[in-house]
Amino acid sequence: MPADKVDFDFSLADKVALVTGGATGIGAAIAAACATKGARIAVVDLNEAGAADAAASLPTESRGFRCDVADPDAVRATVDAVQDAFGRIDILVNSAGIALLAPAEELTLKAWDSTIDVNLKGTFLMCQAVGASMLASGGGAIINMASQAATVALDQHVAYCASKFGVVGVSKVLAAEWGSRGVRVNTISPTVVLTDLGRKAWEGPHGDALKKQIPTGRFAYPDEIAAAAVYLASDAAAMVNGADLLIDGGYTIR
């Protein structure tokens, strides 16, 4: 497609997308949206059965893969398996993540290490493994899930904020190093998203109090995050590199 022409359908036809954390929640919504736009999907999750079930529900050729993203050997083996199955990887979405919350003075080292291992190290390991393949093949798009917790401090989120600030920093460095070689790297930073877990975690008075701090007055829906991912993965976003797209209803502008 000529550089001055944009496909406003945001087609992902003939592309292969690897989505971590793809069995449930935001990852599952992104996998489904990318498949709707024509991409073949590698659903990657620690829950192998869940990944397989999610892949089976998609309208394009898709497969489930088990992976612990914090394990370098598992990441390398999974990326190799996806490439063997699909021939290449054009899109990487890092959506696997955990949130272990506590006041900073009470947070255990185990909770800190687990959060950094999955959210930050896992994102980097997957970017490194898939990015090397993309650089060799001449291009690709990487989308890393950050958070509004990568922009502002949140109470009892010390490890989570550290991990997500780190994800944005890693992504910007990769965007700077790889952009001229055809690989774009961007982040998405949502507010609370109404997945099954999000609904349970933020129901009741504390959720109502947080919504009052959001100018739009509500939390986000998974498909709103998925829509942004489709755009960033598509050729229509060819000039978007190193950006952090906040989907927070204006929470962080206050």
Short mmCIF file of C-alpha atoms in Angstrom, two decimals:
data_model
loop_
_atom_site.label_atom_id
_atom_site.label_comp_id
_atom_site.label_asym_id
_atom_site.label_seq_id
_atom_site.Cartn_x
_atom_site.Cartn_y
_atom_site.Cartn_z
CA MET A 1 0.00 0.00 0.00
CA PRO A 2 1.40 3.46 -0.89
CA ALA A 3 2.61 5.38 2.14
CA ASP A 4 0.03 8.14 1.60
CA LYS A 5 -2.92 5.72 1.49
CA VAL A 6 -4.62 4.45 4.62
CA ASP A 7 -6.84 1.37 4.90
CA PHE A 8 -9.69 2.65 7.02
CA ASP A 9 -10.96 -0.90 7.45
CA PHE A 10 -7.86 -1.63 9.59
CA SER A 11 -7.53 -5.01 7.91
CA LEU A 12 -5.25 -7.62 9.45
CA ALA A 13 -5.83 -10.17 6.69
CA ASP A 14 -2.89 -12.49 5.99
CA LYS A 15 -1.23 -11.53 9.29
CA VAL A 16 -0.36 -13.74 12.24
CA ALA A 17 -0.84 -12.40 15.76
CA LEU A 18 0.60 -13.86 18.95
CA VAL A 19 -1.42 -12.75 21.98
CA THR A 20 -0.20 -13.55 25.49
CA GLY A 21 -2.77 -13.79 28.25
CA GLY A 22 -5.12 -14.60 25.42
CA ALA A 23 -7.36 -17.12 27.17
CA THR A 24 -9.40 -14.57 29.13
CA GLY A 25 -10.04 -10.91 29.77
CA ILE A 26 -8.39 -8.19 27.71
CA GLY A 27 -6.16 -10.68 25.89
CA ALA A 28 -9.13 -12.74 24.76
CA ALA A 29 -10.94 -9.61 23.57
CA ILE A 30 -7.89 -8.53 21.56
CA ALA A 31 -7.46 -11.99 20.05
CA ALA A 32 -11.11 -12.03 19.00
CA ALA A 33 -10.94 -8.53 17.51
CA CYS A 34 -7.79 -9.32 15.54
CA ALA A 35 -9.36 -12.52 14.24
CA THR A 36 -12.46 -10.58 13.18
CA LYS A 37 -10.14 -8.40 11.10
CA GLY A 38 -8.68 -11.48 9.41
CA ALA A 39 -5.59 -12.35 11.45
CA ARG A 40 -4.66 -15.89 12.36
CA ILE A 41 -4.12 -16.07 16.10
CA ALA A 42 -1.69 -17.84 18.40
CA VAL A 43 -3.43 -17.70 21.78
CA VAL A 44 -0.70 -17.98 24.41
CA ASP A 45 -1.54 -18.45 28.07
CA LEU A 46 -0.35 -20.19 31.21
CA ASN A 47 -3.71 -22.01 31.10
CA GLU A 48 -3.22 -24.40 28.18
CA ALA A 49 -6.82 -25.64 28.11
CA GLY A 50 -8.12 -22.10 28.24
CA ALA A 51 -5.84 -21.08 25.39
CA ALA A 52 -7.07 -23.99 23.28
CA ASP A 53 -10.71 -23.18 24.02
CA ALA A 54 -10.23 -19.51 23.19
CA ALA A 55 -8.49 -20.39 19.92
CA ALA A 56 -11.26 -22.81 18.96
CA SER A 57 -13.83 -20.03 19.31
CA LEU A 58 -12.15 -17.73 16.79
CA PRO A 59 -13.28 -17.36 13.16
CA THR A 60 -9.80 -17.73 11.62
CA GLU A 61 -7.16 -20.45 11.80
CA SER A 62 -5.99 -20.23 15.41
CA ARG A 63 -4.18 -22.40 17.95
CA GLY A 64 -3.60 -22.37 21.68
CA PHE A 65 -0.15 -22.59 23.29
CA ARG A 66 0.91 -22.87 26.90
CA CYS A 67 3.66 -20.53 28.10
CA ASP A 68 5.02 -19.10 31.32
CA VAL A 69 6.18 -15.73 30.00
CA ALA A 70 8.58 -15.30 32.94
CA ASP A 71 10.54 -18.41 31.86
CA PRO A 72 13.07 -17.63 29.09
CA ASP A 73 13.20 -21.23 27.88
CA ALA A 74 9.42 -21.46 27.72
CA VAL A 75 9.22 -18.19 25.80
CA ARG A 76 11.78 -19.31 23.23
CA ALA A 77 10.10 -22.70 22.81
CA THR A 78 6.67 -21.12 22.44
CA VAL A 79 7.82 -18.57 19.88
CA ASP A 80 9.49 -21.36 17.90
CA ALA A 81 6.30 -23.46 18.09
CA VAL A 82 4.17 -20.56 16.87
CA GLN A 83 6.52 -19.92 13.97
CA ASP A 84 6.50 -23.61 13.08
CA ALA A 85 2.70 -23.63 13.12
CA PHE A 86 2.04 -20.37 11.26
CA GLY A 87 5.27 -19.64 9.40
CA ARG A 88 5.82 -16.19 10.89
CA ILE A 89 4.63 -13.67 13.49
CA ASP A 90 3.51 -10.24 12.28
CA ILE A 91 1.86 -8.93 15.45
CA LEU A 92 2.76 -9.43 19.10
CA VAL A 93 0.39 -8.41 21.88
CA ASN A 94 1.71 -8.77 25.42
CA SER A 95 -1.37 -8.92 27.62
CA ALA A 96 -0.27 -11.46 30.24
CA GLY A 97 -0.08 -9.84 33.64
CA ILE A 98 -0.80 -10.09 37.35
CA ALA A 99 -1.70 -7.60 40.09
CA LEU A 100 -0.63 -8.37 43.66
CA LEU A 101 -1.59 -5.41 45.83
CA ALA A 102 -0.61 -4.35 49.33
CA PRO A 103 0.65 -1.28 51.19
CA ALA A 104 4.29 -0.74 50.27
CA GLU A 105 5.53 -1.45 53.78
CA GLU A 106 3.70 -4.78 53.80
CA LEU A 107 4.32 -6.08 50.29
CA THR A 108 6.24 -9.34 50.35
CA LEU A 109 9.37 -9.86 48.29
CA LYS A 110 7.66 -12.85 46.70
CA ALA A 111 4.79 -10.63 45.51
CA TRP A 112 7.25 -8.03 44.22
CA ASP A 113 9.31 -10.61 42.34
CA SER A 114 6.26 -12.33 40.85
CA THR A 115 4.83 -9.03 39.61
CA ILE A 116 8.08 -7.91 38.01
CA ASP A 117 8.74 -11.37 36.58
CA VAL A 118 5.41 -11.63 34.77
CA ASN A 119 4.56 -8.04 33.91
CA LEU A 120 7.98 -6.62 33.07
CA LYS A 121 10.45 -9.43 32.47
CA GLY A 122 7.82 -11.51 30.69
CA THR A 123 6.97 -8.62 28.37
CA PHE A 124 10.64 -8.05 27.59
CA LEU A 125 11.40 -11.72 26.99
CA MET A 126 8.53 -12.07 24.55
CA CYS A 127 9.45 -8.80 22.80
CA GLN A 128 13.06 -9.94 22.50
CA ALA A 129 12.21 -13.36 21.08
CA VAL A 130 9.48 -12.22 18.69
CA GLY A 131 11.25 -8.96 17.87
CA ALA A 132 14.33 -10.81 16.64
CA SER A 133 12.13 -12.74 14.23
CA MET A 134 10.36 -9.58 13.08
CA LEU A 135 13.67 -7.80 12.48
CA ALA A 136 14.90 -10.74 10.42
CA SER A 137 11.73 -10.77 8.32
CA GLY A 138 11.61 -7.02 7.80
CA GLY A 139 8.88 -5.75 10.07
CA GLY A 140 6.08 -6.17 12.55
CA ALA A 141 3.97 -4.49 15.20
CA ILE A 142 4.30 -4.99 18.96
CA ILE A 143 1.66 -3.85 21.42
CA ASN A 144 2.42 -4.04 25.12
CA MET A 145 -0.30 -3.68 27.73
CA ALA A 146 0.69 -1.06 30.27
CA SER A 147 -1.82 0.71 32.53
CA GLN A 148 -2.89 4.05 33.91
CA ALA A 149 -0.59 2.79 36.70
CA ALA A 150 2.28 3.55 34.31
CA THR A 151 1.44 7.27 34.42
CA VAL A 152 0.25 7.99 37.96
CA ALA A 153 0.85 6.51 41.41
CA LEU A 154 -1.92 4.26 42.71
CA ASP A 155 -2.38 3.33 46.34
CA GLN A 156 -1.15 -0.18 47.21
CA HIS A 157 0.18 -0.67 43.68
CA VAL A 158 3.92 -0.23 44.28
CA ALA A 159 5.01 -3.40 42.46
CA TYR A 160 2.33 -3.08 39.79
CA CYS A 161 3.20 0.58 39.11
CA ALA A 162 6.90 -0.27 38.97
CA SER A 163 6.23 -3.05 36.47
CA LYS A 164 3.99 -0.96 34.24
CA PHE A 165 6.21 2.13 34.30
CA GLY A 166 8.92 -0.32 33.25
CA VAL A 167 6.83 -1.71 30.40
CA VAL A 168 6.41 1.79 28.97
CA GLY A 169 10.15 2.46 29.31
CA VAL A 170 11.13 -0.83 27.66
CA SER A 171 8.66 -0.21 24.85
CA LYS A 172 10.00 3.25 24.12
CA VAL A 173 13.58 1.97 23.94
CA LEU A 174 12.54 -0.84 21.59
CA ALA A 175 10.59 1.65 19.46
CA ALA A 176 13.69 3.83 19.18
CA GLU A 177 16.00 0.92 18.35
CA TRP A 178 13.71 -0.98 15.99
CA GLY A 179 11.52 1.65 14.32
CA SER A 180 13.97 2.30 11.49
CA ARG A 181 14.11 -1.46 10.88
CA GLY A 182 10.38 -1.87 10.36
CA VAL A 183 9.22 -2.93 13.82
CA ARG A 184 6.84 -0.57 15.63
CA VAL A 185 6.39 -0.83 19.40
CA ASN A 186 3.58 0.89 21.30
CA THR A 187 1.76 0.55 24.62
CA ILE A 188 -1.88 0.74 25.67
CA SER A 189 -2.67 2.05 29.15
CA PRO A 190 -6.24 1.34 30.28
CA THR A 191 -8.11 2.30 33.39
CA VAL A 192 -10.03 -0.47 35.16
CA VAL A 193 -11.44 -2.76 32.48
CA LEU A 194 -14.69 -4.63 33.08
CA THR A 195 -13.47 -8.14 32.52
CA ASP A 196 -14.84 -10.81 34.84
CA LEU A 197 -11.97 -10.16 37.24
CA GLY A 198 -12.29 -6.39 36.89
CA ARG A 199 -15.98 -6.48 37.74
CA LYS A 200 -15.38 -8.56 40.86
CA ALA A 201 -12.41 -6.50 42.01
CA TRP A 202 -14.10 -3.13 41.62
CA GLU A 203 -17.72 -3.73 42.49
CA GLY A 204 -19.21 -1.86 45.41
CA PRO A 205 -18.34 1.43 47.11
CA HIS A 206 -14.60 1.47 46.27
CA GLY A 207 -15.39 1.06 42.58
CA ASP A 208 -18.02 3.77 42.73
CA ALA A 209 -15.50 6.08 44.40
CA LEU A 210 -12.91 5.48 41.69
CA LYS A 211 -15.42 6.08 38.90
CA LYS A 212 -16.12 9.51 40.39
CA GLN A 213 -12.49 10.38 39.70
CA ILE A 214 -12.81 9.49 36.01
CA PRO A 215 -14.17 12.38 33.91
CA THR A 216 -16.23 10.02 31.73
CA GLY A 217 -17.72 8.52 34.89
CA ARG A 218 -17.20 4.84 34.10
CA PHE A 219 -14.70 2.03 33.58
CA ALA A 220 -13.64 0.66 30.20
CA TYR A 221 -14.97 -2.37 28.34
CA PRO A 222 -12.64 -5.05 26.95
CA ASP A 223 -13.67 -4.37 23.36
CA GLU A 224 -12.65 -0.71 23.74
CA ILE A 225 -9.12 -1.87 24.48
CA ALA A 226 -9.30 -4.40 21.66
CA ALA A 227 -10.33 -1.69 19.19
CA ALA A 228 -7.20 0.29 20.03
CA ALA A 229 -5.05 -2.82 19.61
CA VAL A 230 -6.51 -3.51 16.17
CA TYR A 231 -5.64 0.02 15.08
CA LEU A 232 -2.10 -0.14 16.44
CA ALA A 233 -1.55 -3.54 14.82
CA SER A 234 -2.83 -2.38 11.43
CA ASP A 235 -0.95 -0.65 8.64
CA ALA A 236 -3.09 2.43 9.30
CA ALA A 237 -0.86 3.04 12.35
CA ALA A 238 2.38 2.91 10.35
CA MET A 239 3.48 6.26 11.78
CA VAL A 240 2.61 5.40 15.38
CA ASN A 241 5.75 4.23 17.17
CA GLY A 242 6.78 4.63 20.80
CA ALA A 243 3.36 5.93 21.82
CA ASP A 244 1.46 5.18 25.02
CA LEU A 245 -2.25 5.25 24.27
CA LEU A 246 -4.22 6.04 27.43
CA ILE A 247 -7.74 4.63 27.53
CA ASP A 248 -8.66 5.93 30.95
CA GLY A 249 -11.61 8.25 30.47
CA GLY A 250 -9.36 11.15 31.44
CA TYR A 251 -8.34 9.79 34.87
CA THR A 252 -4.67 10.70 34.46
CA ILE A 253 -5.25 14.28 33.25
CA ARG A 254 -6.33 15.43 36.70
#
